[in-house]
Amino acid sequence: MTDAPAALPPLVVCLGNLVADHTFSVQEVEQPPSKNIARAYRLGPGGMAANAAIAVVRLGGRALFWGRVGDDMNGGPLAEALAAEGVDMSQLRHVPGGRTPVSAVLVDRMGERSIFNYRGEGLGLDPTWLPLDSLAAASALLCDPRWLEGAEQALLAARQRGIPSVLDGEKSETRILRQLVPLVDHAIFSTPGLQNFAPGVAPAEGLRRAVASGARVAAVTRGEAGTLWLTREDPTPRETPAFPVEATNTTGAGDVFHGAYALAIAERQEVAAAMRFASAAGALRARDGETPRRLPLEELLVGG
Ligand SMILES: Nc1ncnc2c1ncn2[C@@H]1O[C@H](COP(=O)(O)OP(=O)(O)OP(=O)(O)O)[C@@H](O)[C@H]1O
Ligand SMILES: [Mg+2]
């Protein structure tokens, strides 16, 4: 008798943004504008869905990326960098004449970041090329809001197939978030993103509006102040505290939180456990400036 083949790790499809992040470590973001020296510089892949996909793989899952880059100097190397991390980039679209998104990330001595993002151009909005049949093998779908048409198409297809979905509800136009939240199971906002979705109301009320509009779970991440969340079944707000760490670079902590959360959902963890798992991943990213692997995360979960 032969042994049954080991089950593959769960697959998370990550749809959205892939950005060339130029990260400058500086003392301070000076005002008024002046000439200054950076302590360090790094060029690497960024973007919500891309950072999340890397987190999925480092934490033990499989990730398939859906998105577009230009056929410029940035697109190819970015795709290679994600592929080198083990993310399946075979369905990435290289758009002829398109320009890839780029960010200048300024990280100050406290580890806080300012980002100037160029969103790219000529990447096309048409989502009909998306190979939606690939969802059949997926255990979760994660979308960011930077490609509305693609996210809508994929979220509808995931819902039809009963595949759980997660939205990174990051800072965006109100209309974009209002279009996507009803289509998603887990609407996980950043603090500015929740304000865009439900302007002028308290966070708990914003989350209630998200579940009233169709999400099953709504949450808002608040950096070191931890995560506030509620569910459709139990609309009492609950808090998942942040793990106390000394932050060196908070860039991408939210993206990594979302990747870890989507993997936890793909692994069928309960919502409270998934929030804790994701918080640990976000904390380690903020502490180390690096996306964590599974073992240190599990250690933090046990010790924290
Ligand atoms: N300084 C920190 N200490 C501990 N945990 C942190 C810290 N910063 C972030 N985290 C964890 O990561 C989660 C997401 O962080 P945050 O709310 O800052 O994301 P964000 O605003 O979306 O930012 P970005 O998308 O740029 O990473 C937090 O809810 C928390 O669990
Ligand atoms: Mg974020």
PDB file of C-alpha atoms and ligand atoms in Angstrom, residues 48 51 112-113 115 168-171 188-193 220-228 240-258 275-276 278-287, ligand 1:
ATOM      1  CA  MET A  48      -1.439  45.430  -0.374  1.00  0.00           C
ATOM      2  CA  ASN A  51       2.541  41.894   0.509  1.00  0.00           C
ATOM      3  CA  GLU A 112       6.430  55.444  11.243  1.00  0.00           C
ATOM      4  CA  ARG A 113       6.043  55.756   7.487  1.00  0.00           C
ATOM      5  CA  ILE A 115       3.996  57.008   1.553  1.00  0.00           C
ATOM      6  CA  ASP A 168      -8.407  44.972   2.696  1.00  0.00           C
ATOM      7  CA  GLY A 169     -10.589  48.040   3.254  1.00  0.00           C
ATOM      8  CA  GLU A 170      -7.720  50.515   2.911  1.00  0.00           C
ATOM      9  CA  LYS A 171      -8.016  54.254   2.266  1.00  0.00           C
ATOM     10  CA  ILE A 188     -11.201  44.319   7.377  1.00  0.00           C
ATOM     11  CA  PHE A 189     -10.620  48.078   7.238  1.00  0.00           C
ATOM     12  CA  SER A 190      -7.655  50.239   8.124  1.00  0.00           C
ATOM     13  CA  THR A 191      -8.576  53.230  10.305  1.00  0.00           C
ATOM     14  CA  PRO A 192      -8.622  55.700   7.356  1.00  0.00           C
ATOM     15  CA  GLY A 193     -10.418  53.117   5.199  1.00  0.00           C
ATOM     16  CA  VAL A 220     -10.817  47.854  11.807  1.00  0.00           C
ATOM     17  CA  THR A 221      -7.084  47.630  12.472  1.00  0.00           C
ATOM     18  CA  ARG A 222      -5.658  50.417  14.602  1.00  0.00           C
ATOM     19  CA  GLY A 223      -1.906  49.835  14.699  1.00  0.00           C
ATOM     20  CA  GLU A 224      -0.611  49.339  18.223  1.00  0.00           C
ATOM     21  CA  ALA A 225      -4.111  50.072  19.598  1.00  0.00           C
ATOM     22  CA  GLY A 226      -5.229  46.655  18.296  1.00  0.00           C
ATOM     23  CA  THR A 227      -8.217  45.523  16.259  1.00  0.00           C
ATOM     24  CA  LEU A 228     -11.920  46.175  16.824  1.00  0.00           C
ATOM     25  CA  THR A 240      -8.136  41.874  19.809  1.00  0.00           C
ATOM     26  CA  PRO A 241      -5.196  43.664  21.444  1.00  0.00           C
ATOM     27  CA  ALA A 242      -2.000  44.255  19.517  1.00  0.00           C
ATOM     28  CA  PHE A 243       1.020  42.248  20.657  1.00  0.00           C
ATOM     29  CA  PRO A 244       3.379  44.700  22.354  1.00  0.00           C
ATOM     30  CA  VAL A 245       6.543  45.039  20.264  1.00  0.00           C
ATOM     31  CA  GLU A 246       9.114  47.709  19.616  1.00  0.00           C
ATOM     32  CA  ALA A 247       8.258  48.857  16.103  1.00  0.00           C
ATOM     33  CA  THR A 248      11.114  49.622  13.700  1.00  0.00           C
ATOM     34  CA  ASN A 249       9.076  49.914  10.490  1.00  0.00           C
ATOM     35  CA  THR A 250       5.291  49.736  10.388  1.00  0.00           C
ATOM     36  CA  THR A 251       5.137  49.738   6.559  1.00  0.00           C
ATOM     37  CA  GLY A 252       3.036  46.838   5.366  1.00  0.00           C
ATOM     38  CA  ALA A 253       1.944  45.685   8.838  1.00  0.00           C
ATOM     39  CA  GLY A 254      -1.645  46.053   7.656  1.00  0.00           C
ATOM     40  CA  ASP A 255      -0.968  44.168   4.410  1.00  0.00           C
ATOM     41  CA  VAL A 256       0.656  41.315   6.318  1.00  0.00           C
ATOM     42  CA  PHE A 257      -2.250  41.327   8.796  1.00  0.00           C
ATOM     43  CA  HIS A 258      -4.630  40.803   5.865  1.00  0.00           C
ATOM     44  CA  MET A 275      -7.758  38.016  14.413  1.00  0.00           C
ATOM     45  CA  ARG A 276      -5.127  36.961  16.936  1.00  0.00           C
ATOM     46  CA  ALA A 278      -3.176  38.144  12.024  1.00  0.00           C
ATOM     47  CA  SER A 279      -2.294  40.533  14.879  1.00  0.00           C
ATOM     48  CA  ALA A 280       0.776  38.478  15.679  1.00  0.00           C
ATOM     49  CA  ALA A 281       1.830  38.592  12.023  1.00  0.00           C
ATOM     50  CA  GLY A 282       1.309  42.387  11.884  1.00  0.00           C
ATOM     51  CA  ALA A 283       3.255  42.883  15.118  1.00  0.00           C
ATOM     52  CA  LEU A 284       6.241  40.862  13.895  1.00  0.00           C
ATOM     53  CA  ARG A 285       6.271  42.766  10.629  1.00  0.00           C
ATOM     54  CA  ALA A 286       6.230  46.092  12.544  1.00  0.00           C
ATOM     55  CA  ARG A 287       8.990  44.862  14.855  1.00  0.00           C
TER      56      ARG A 287
HETATM   57  N1  LIG B   1       3.425  49.106  16.350  1.00  0.00           N
HETATM   58  C1  LIG B   1       2.725  47.970  16.341  1.00  0.00           C
HETATM   59  N2  LIG B   1       2.780  47.115  17.404  1.00  0.00           N
HETATM   60  C2  LIG B   1       2.089  45.969  17.422  1.00  0.00           C
HETATM   61  N3  LIG B   1       1.267  45.583  16.425  1.00  0.00           N
HETATM   62  C3  LIG B   1       1.150  46.378  15.351  1.00  0.00           C
HETATM   63  C4  LIG B   1       1.880  47.618  15.250  1.00  0.00           C
HETATM   64  N4  LIG B   1       1.577  48.186  14.053  1.00  0.00           N
HETATM   65  C5  LIG B   1       0.691  47.342  13.446  1.00  0.00           C
HETATM   66  N5  LIG B   1       0.437  46.265  14.222  1.00  0.00           N
HETATM   67  C6  LIG B   1      -0.499  45.150  13.934  1.00  0.00           C
HETATM   68  O1  LIG B   1      -0.839  45.152  12.558  1.00  0.00           O
HETATM   69  C7  LIG B   1      -2.214  45.521  12.374  1.00  0.00           C
HETATM   70  C8  LIG B   1      -2.348  46.402  11.157  1.00  0.00           C
HETATM   71  O2  LIG B   1      -1.650  47.617  11.362  1.00  0.00           O
HETATM   72  P1  LIG B   1      -2.239  49.038  10.935  1.00  0.00           P
HETATM   73  O3  LIG B   1      -3.575  49.214  11.563  1.00  0.00           O
HETATM   74  O4  LIG B   1      -1.193  50.037  11.222  1.00  0.00           O
HETATM   75  O5  LIG B   1      -2.392  48.835   9.342  1.00  0.00           O
HETATM   76  P2  LIG B   1      -2.604  49.898   8.186  1.00  0.00           P
HETATM   77  O6  LIG B   1      -3.121  51.183   8.767  1.00  0.00           O
HETATM   78  O7  LIG B   1      -3.424  49.210   7.187  1.00  0.00           O
HETATM   79  O8  LIG B   1      -1.161  50.185   7.640  1.00  0.00           O
HETATM   80  P3  LIG B   1      -0.374  49.555   6.345  1.00  0.00           P
HETATM   81  O9  LIG B   1      -1.391  49.103   5.385  1.00  0.00           O
HETATM   82  O10 LIG B   1       0.477  50.646   5.824  1.00  0.00           O
HETATM   83  O11 LIG B   1       0.463  48.483   6.873  1.00  0.00           O
HETATM   84  C9  LIG B   1      -2.650  46.155  13.691  1.00  0.00           C
HETATM   85  O12 LIG B   1      -4.050  46.003  13.943  1.00  0.00           O
HETATM   86  C10 LIG B   1      -1.806  45.378  14.699  1.00  0.00           C
HETATM   87  O13 LIG B   1      -2.397  44.119  14.978  1.00  0.00           O
END
